[in-house]
Coordinates of C-alpha atoms and ligand atoms in Angstrom, one line a residue:
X1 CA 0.0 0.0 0.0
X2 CA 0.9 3.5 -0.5
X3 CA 2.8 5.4 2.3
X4 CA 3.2 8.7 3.3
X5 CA 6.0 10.4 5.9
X6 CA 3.8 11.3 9.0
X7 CA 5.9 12.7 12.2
X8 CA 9.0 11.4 10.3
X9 CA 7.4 7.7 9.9
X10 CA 6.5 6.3 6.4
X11 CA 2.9 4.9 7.7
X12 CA 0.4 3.4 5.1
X13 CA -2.2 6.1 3.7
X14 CA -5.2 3.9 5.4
X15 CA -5.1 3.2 9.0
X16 CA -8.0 2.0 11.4
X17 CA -10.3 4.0 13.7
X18 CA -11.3 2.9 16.8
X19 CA -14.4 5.1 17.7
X20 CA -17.5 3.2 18.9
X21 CA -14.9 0.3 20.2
X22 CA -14.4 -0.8 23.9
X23 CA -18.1 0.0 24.5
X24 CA -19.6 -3.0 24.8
X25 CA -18.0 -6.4 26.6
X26 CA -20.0 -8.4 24.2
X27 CA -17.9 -7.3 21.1
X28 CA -14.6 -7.0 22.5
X29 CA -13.0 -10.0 21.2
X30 CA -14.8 -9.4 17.5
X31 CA -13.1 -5.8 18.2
X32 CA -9.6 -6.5 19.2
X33 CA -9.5 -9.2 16.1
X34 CA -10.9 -6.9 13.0
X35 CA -8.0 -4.5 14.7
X36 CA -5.2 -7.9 14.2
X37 CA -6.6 -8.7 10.9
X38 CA -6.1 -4.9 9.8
X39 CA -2.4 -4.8 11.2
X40 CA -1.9 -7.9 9.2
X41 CA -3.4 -6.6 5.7
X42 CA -1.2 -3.5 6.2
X43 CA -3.6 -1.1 8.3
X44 CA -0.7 -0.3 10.5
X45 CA -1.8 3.2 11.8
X46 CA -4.2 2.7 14.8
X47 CA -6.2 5.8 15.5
X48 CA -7.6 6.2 19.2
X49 CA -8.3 8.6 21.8
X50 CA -8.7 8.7 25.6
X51 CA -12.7 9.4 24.9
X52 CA -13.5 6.2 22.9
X53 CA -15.8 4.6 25.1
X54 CA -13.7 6.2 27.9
X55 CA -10.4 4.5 27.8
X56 CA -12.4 1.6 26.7
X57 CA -10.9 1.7 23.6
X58 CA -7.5 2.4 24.4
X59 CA -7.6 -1.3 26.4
X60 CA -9.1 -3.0 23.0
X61 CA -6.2 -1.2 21.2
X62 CA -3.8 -2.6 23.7
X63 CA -4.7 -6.2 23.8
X64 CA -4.7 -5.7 19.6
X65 CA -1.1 -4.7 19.6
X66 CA 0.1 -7.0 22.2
X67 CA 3.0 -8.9 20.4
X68 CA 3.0 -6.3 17.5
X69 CA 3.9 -3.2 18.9
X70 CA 6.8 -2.4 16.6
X71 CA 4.3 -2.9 13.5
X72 CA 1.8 -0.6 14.6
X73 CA 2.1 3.8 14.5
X74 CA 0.0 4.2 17.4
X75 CA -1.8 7.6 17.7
X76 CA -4.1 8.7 20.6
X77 CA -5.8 12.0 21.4
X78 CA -6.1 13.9 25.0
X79 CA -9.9 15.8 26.0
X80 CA -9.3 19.5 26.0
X81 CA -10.4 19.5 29.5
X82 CA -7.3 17.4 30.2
X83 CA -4.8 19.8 28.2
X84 CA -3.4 21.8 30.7
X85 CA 0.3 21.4 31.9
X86 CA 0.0 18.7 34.4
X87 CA -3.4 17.1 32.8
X88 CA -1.7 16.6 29.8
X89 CA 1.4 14.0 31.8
X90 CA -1.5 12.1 33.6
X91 CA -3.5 11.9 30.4
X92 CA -0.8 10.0 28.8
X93 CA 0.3 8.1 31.4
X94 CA -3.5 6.6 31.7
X95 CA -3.3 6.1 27.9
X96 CA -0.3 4.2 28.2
X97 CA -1.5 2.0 30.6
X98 CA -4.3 1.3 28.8
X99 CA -2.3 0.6 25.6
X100 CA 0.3 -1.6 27.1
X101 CA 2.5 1.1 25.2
X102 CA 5.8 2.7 26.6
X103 CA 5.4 5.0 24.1
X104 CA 2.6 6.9 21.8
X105 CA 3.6 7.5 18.4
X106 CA 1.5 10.4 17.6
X107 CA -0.5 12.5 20.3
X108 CA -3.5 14.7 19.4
X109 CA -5.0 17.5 21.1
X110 CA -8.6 15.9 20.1
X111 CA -10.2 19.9 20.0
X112 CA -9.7 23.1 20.9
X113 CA -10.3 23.8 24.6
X114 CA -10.3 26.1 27.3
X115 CA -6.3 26.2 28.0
X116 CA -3.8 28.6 26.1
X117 CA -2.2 26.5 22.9
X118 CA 1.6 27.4 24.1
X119 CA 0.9 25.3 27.9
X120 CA -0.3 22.4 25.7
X121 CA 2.7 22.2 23.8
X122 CA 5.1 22.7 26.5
X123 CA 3.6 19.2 27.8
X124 CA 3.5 17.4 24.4
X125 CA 7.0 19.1 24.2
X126 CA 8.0 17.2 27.5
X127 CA 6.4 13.9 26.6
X128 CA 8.6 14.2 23.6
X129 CA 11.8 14.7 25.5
X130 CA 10.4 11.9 27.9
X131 CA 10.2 9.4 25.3
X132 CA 6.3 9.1 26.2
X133 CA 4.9 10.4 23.0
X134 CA 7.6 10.5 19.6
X135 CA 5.3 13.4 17.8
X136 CA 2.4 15.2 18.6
X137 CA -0.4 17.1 16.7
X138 CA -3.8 18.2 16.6
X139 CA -7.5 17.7 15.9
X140 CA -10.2 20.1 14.9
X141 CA -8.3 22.9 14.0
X142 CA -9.8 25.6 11.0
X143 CA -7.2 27.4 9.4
X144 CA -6.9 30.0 11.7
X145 CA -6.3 27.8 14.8
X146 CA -3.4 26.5 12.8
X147 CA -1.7 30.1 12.0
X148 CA -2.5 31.0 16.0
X149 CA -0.8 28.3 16.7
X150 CA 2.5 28.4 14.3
X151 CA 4.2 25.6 15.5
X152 CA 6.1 23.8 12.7
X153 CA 6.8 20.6 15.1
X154 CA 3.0 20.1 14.9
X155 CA 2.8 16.8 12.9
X156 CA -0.6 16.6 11.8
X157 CA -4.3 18.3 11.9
X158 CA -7.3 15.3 12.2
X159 CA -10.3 16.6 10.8
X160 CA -14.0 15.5 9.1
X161 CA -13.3 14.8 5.4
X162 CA -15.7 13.2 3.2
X163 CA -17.9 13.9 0.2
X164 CA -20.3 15.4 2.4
X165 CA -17.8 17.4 4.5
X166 CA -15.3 19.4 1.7
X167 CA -15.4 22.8 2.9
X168 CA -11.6 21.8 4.0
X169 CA -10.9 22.0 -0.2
X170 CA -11.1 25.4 0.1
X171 CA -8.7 26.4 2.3
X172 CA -7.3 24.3 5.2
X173 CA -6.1 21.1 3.1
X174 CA -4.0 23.2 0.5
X175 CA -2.1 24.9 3.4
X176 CA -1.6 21.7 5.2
X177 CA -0.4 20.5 1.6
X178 CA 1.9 23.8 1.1
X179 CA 3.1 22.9 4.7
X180 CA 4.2 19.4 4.1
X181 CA 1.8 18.8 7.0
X182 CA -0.9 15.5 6.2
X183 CA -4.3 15.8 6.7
X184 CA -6.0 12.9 8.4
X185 CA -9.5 12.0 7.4
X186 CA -11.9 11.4 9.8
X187 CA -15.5 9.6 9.1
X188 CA -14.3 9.2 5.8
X189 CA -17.2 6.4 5.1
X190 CA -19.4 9.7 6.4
X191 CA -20.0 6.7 9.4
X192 CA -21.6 4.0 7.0
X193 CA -24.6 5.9 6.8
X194 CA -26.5 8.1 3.8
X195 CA -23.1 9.0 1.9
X196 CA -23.0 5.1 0.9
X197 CA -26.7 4.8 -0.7
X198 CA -26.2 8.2 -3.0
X199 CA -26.7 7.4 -6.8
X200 CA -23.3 9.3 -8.2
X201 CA -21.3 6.8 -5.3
X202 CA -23.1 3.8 -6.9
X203 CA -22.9 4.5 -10.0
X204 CA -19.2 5.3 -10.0
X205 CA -18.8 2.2 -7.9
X206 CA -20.8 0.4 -10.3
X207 CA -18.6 1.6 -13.2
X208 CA -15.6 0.0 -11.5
X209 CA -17.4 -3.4 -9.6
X210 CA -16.2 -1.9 -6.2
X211 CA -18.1 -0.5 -3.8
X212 CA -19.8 3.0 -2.8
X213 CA -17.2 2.7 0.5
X214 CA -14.1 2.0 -1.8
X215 CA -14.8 4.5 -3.9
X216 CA -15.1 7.3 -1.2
X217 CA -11.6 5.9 0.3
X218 CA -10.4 6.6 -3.1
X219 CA -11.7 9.7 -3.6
X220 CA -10.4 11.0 0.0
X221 CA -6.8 9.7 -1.0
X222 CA -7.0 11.2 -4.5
X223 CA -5.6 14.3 -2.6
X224 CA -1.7 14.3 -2.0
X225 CA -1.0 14.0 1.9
X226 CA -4.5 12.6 2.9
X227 CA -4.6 9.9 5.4
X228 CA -7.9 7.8 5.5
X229 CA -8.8 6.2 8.9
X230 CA -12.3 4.1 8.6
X231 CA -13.0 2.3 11.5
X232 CA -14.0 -1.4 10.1
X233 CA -15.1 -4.5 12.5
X234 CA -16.3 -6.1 9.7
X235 CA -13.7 -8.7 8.4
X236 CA -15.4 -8.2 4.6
X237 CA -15.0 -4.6 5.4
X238 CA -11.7 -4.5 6.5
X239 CA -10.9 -6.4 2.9
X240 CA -13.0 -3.7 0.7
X241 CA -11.0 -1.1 2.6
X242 CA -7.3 -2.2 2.1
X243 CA -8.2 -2.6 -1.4
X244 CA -9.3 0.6 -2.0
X245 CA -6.1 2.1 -1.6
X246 CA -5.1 0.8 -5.3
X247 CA -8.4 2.2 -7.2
X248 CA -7.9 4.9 -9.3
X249 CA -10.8 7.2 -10.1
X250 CA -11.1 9.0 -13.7
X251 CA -11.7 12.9 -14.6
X252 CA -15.8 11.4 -15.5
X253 CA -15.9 9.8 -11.8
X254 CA -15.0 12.6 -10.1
X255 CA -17.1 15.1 -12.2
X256 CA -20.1 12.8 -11.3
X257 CA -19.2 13.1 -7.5
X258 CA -18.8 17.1 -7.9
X259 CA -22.1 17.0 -9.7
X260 CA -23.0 15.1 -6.3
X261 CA -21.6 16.8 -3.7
X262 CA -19.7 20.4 -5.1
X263 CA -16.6 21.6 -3.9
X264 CA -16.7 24.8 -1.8
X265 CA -16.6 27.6 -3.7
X266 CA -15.9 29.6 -0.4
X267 CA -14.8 29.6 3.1
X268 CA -16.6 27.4 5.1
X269 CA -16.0 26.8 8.8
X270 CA -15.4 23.4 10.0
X271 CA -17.4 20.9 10.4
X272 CA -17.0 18.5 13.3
X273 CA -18.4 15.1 14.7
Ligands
LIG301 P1 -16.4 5.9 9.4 O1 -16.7 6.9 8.4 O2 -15.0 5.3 9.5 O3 -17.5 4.8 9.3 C1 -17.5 3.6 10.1 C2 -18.7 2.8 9.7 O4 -18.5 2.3 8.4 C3 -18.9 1.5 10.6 O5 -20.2 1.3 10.8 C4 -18.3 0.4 9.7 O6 -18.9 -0.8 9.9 C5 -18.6 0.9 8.3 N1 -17.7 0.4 7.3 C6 -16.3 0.3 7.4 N2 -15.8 -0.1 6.2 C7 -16.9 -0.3 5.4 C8 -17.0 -0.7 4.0 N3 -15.9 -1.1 3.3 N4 -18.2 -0.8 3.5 C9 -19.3 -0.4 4.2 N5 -19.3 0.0 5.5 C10 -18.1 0.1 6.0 O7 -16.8 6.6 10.8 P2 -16.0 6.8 12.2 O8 -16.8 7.8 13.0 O9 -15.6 5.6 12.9 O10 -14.7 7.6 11.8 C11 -13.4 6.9 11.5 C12 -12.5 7.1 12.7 O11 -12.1 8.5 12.7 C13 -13.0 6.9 14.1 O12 -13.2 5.5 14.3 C14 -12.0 7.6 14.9 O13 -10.9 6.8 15.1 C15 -11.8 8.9 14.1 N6 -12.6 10.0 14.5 C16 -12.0 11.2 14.9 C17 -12.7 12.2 15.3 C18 -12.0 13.5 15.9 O14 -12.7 14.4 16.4 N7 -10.7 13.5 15.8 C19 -14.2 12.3 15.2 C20 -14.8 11.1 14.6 C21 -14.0 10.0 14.2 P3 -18.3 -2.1 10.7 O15 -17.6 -1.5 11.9 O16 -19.4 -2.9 11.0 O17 -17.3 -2.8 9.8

């Protein structure tokens, strides 16, 4: 699969979400082995966060990686409420734990919260010379949040990206791109629901006997420096996803998803989940 250099790692441009996991004892074992199968078809980036199910998650991710550590780029987020200078070491600690991790290879600020930018970055900034975390980055950021914050160690900015969410076209993604800095793409399968039964989707998908998912994953990574993450416990799923990274879309495709859903022709302010 494709790779791209993320916080000075060449990681595959799909990776695995975790959102929704670690909620629910009944599914943890289907959970923790869609997350193996995915490391082993080349999914290697695990995305998590300290609010998936509550640290639920982070434990599913843990007992995934167990044995595998060195195979996976592990990347976690801290709550804004826990960004401050001391919430941000005993965020990461708890994450680690949970993990089974000595170290997190990419740590998010999830959203912007109530504590000043500069005190979160002094504690990523000591993670970093503590070996806890080996980059750090953000989540949720417009384009403005990213000037305020001017940081060129930031390695990353997470936001919604999809078909029905391209506002980012206009302005965010081709700064991140001038800035060498990747965009990863969050609910990229717009979370399974209406994005997957529109007509254009099917049709395209139709065109190519794939599927209205693949084609979206395709379309997301059409765009140099975009990193998909869909979150798949589906085995099948898991499958259509890895394989999307090698479908190509023509100029006809994507004028039938523009048609679809247009690209901004303006600023428009961030859309979140
Ligand atoms: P996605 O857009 O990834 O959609 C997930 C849904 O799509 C699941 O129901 C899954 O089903 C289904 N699915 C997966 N693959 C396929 C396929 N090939 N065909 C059809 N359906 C498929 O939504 P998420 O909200 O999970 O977003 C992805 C990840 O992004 C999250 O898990 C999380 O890690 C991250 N995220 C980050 C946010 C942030 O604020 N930074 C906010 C939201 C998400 P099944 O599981 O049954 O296979």
């Amino acid at each position: 699969m494709r790779t791209l250099e993320l916080a000075a790692a060449p990681v595959p441009v799909i990776g695995q979400g975790t959102w929704r996991m670690g909620e629910d004892a009944a599914q943890r074992r289907a959970e923790v082995a869609a997350l193996r199968l995915g490391i082993e078809l080349g999914l290697s980036l695990i995305d998590t966060a300290e609010m998936y199910g509550e640290g639920g998650a982070e434990v599913v991710v843990g007992e995934a990686i167990a044995g595998l550590r060195d195979r996976v780029f592990l990347v976690s987020k801290v709550y804004p409420h826990n960004a401050s200078r001391s919430g941000v070491a005993a965020a990461c600690e708890r994450s680690l734990q949970r993990l089974k991790s000595d170290c997190i290879d990419l740590y998010l600020l999830h959203w912007r919260g109530q504590y000043p930018l500069a005190e979160t970055v002094e504690a990523f900034e000591r993670l970093r010379e503590q070996g806890k975390i080996k980059r750090w980055g953000v989540s949720n950021f417009d384009l403005d949040d990213l000037q305020e914050l001017n940081e060129p160690a930031c390695a990353t900015n997470q936001v919604l990206y999809n078909p029905e969410a391209r506002g980012v076209e206009f302005d965010l993604l081709p700064w991140q791109q001038r800035q060498g800095m990747p965009l990863i793409a969050y609910c990229p399968l717009g979370q399974g629901g209406q994005l997957l039964r529109n007509p254009a989707l099917r049709e395209v998908a139709e065109r190519h006997a794939v599927t209205p998912a693949q084609v979206v994953l395709a379309w997301a990574l059409r765009q140099p420096g975009v990193i998909v993450i869909p979150k798949a416990v589906d085995s099948v799923h898991l499958q259509l996803n890895v394989e999307a990274a090698s479908l190509q879309l023509s100029a006809e495709d994507l004028a039938l998803i523009d048609a679809a859903y247009p690209a901004p022709a303006r600023k428009r302010y961030l859309q979140m989940v």
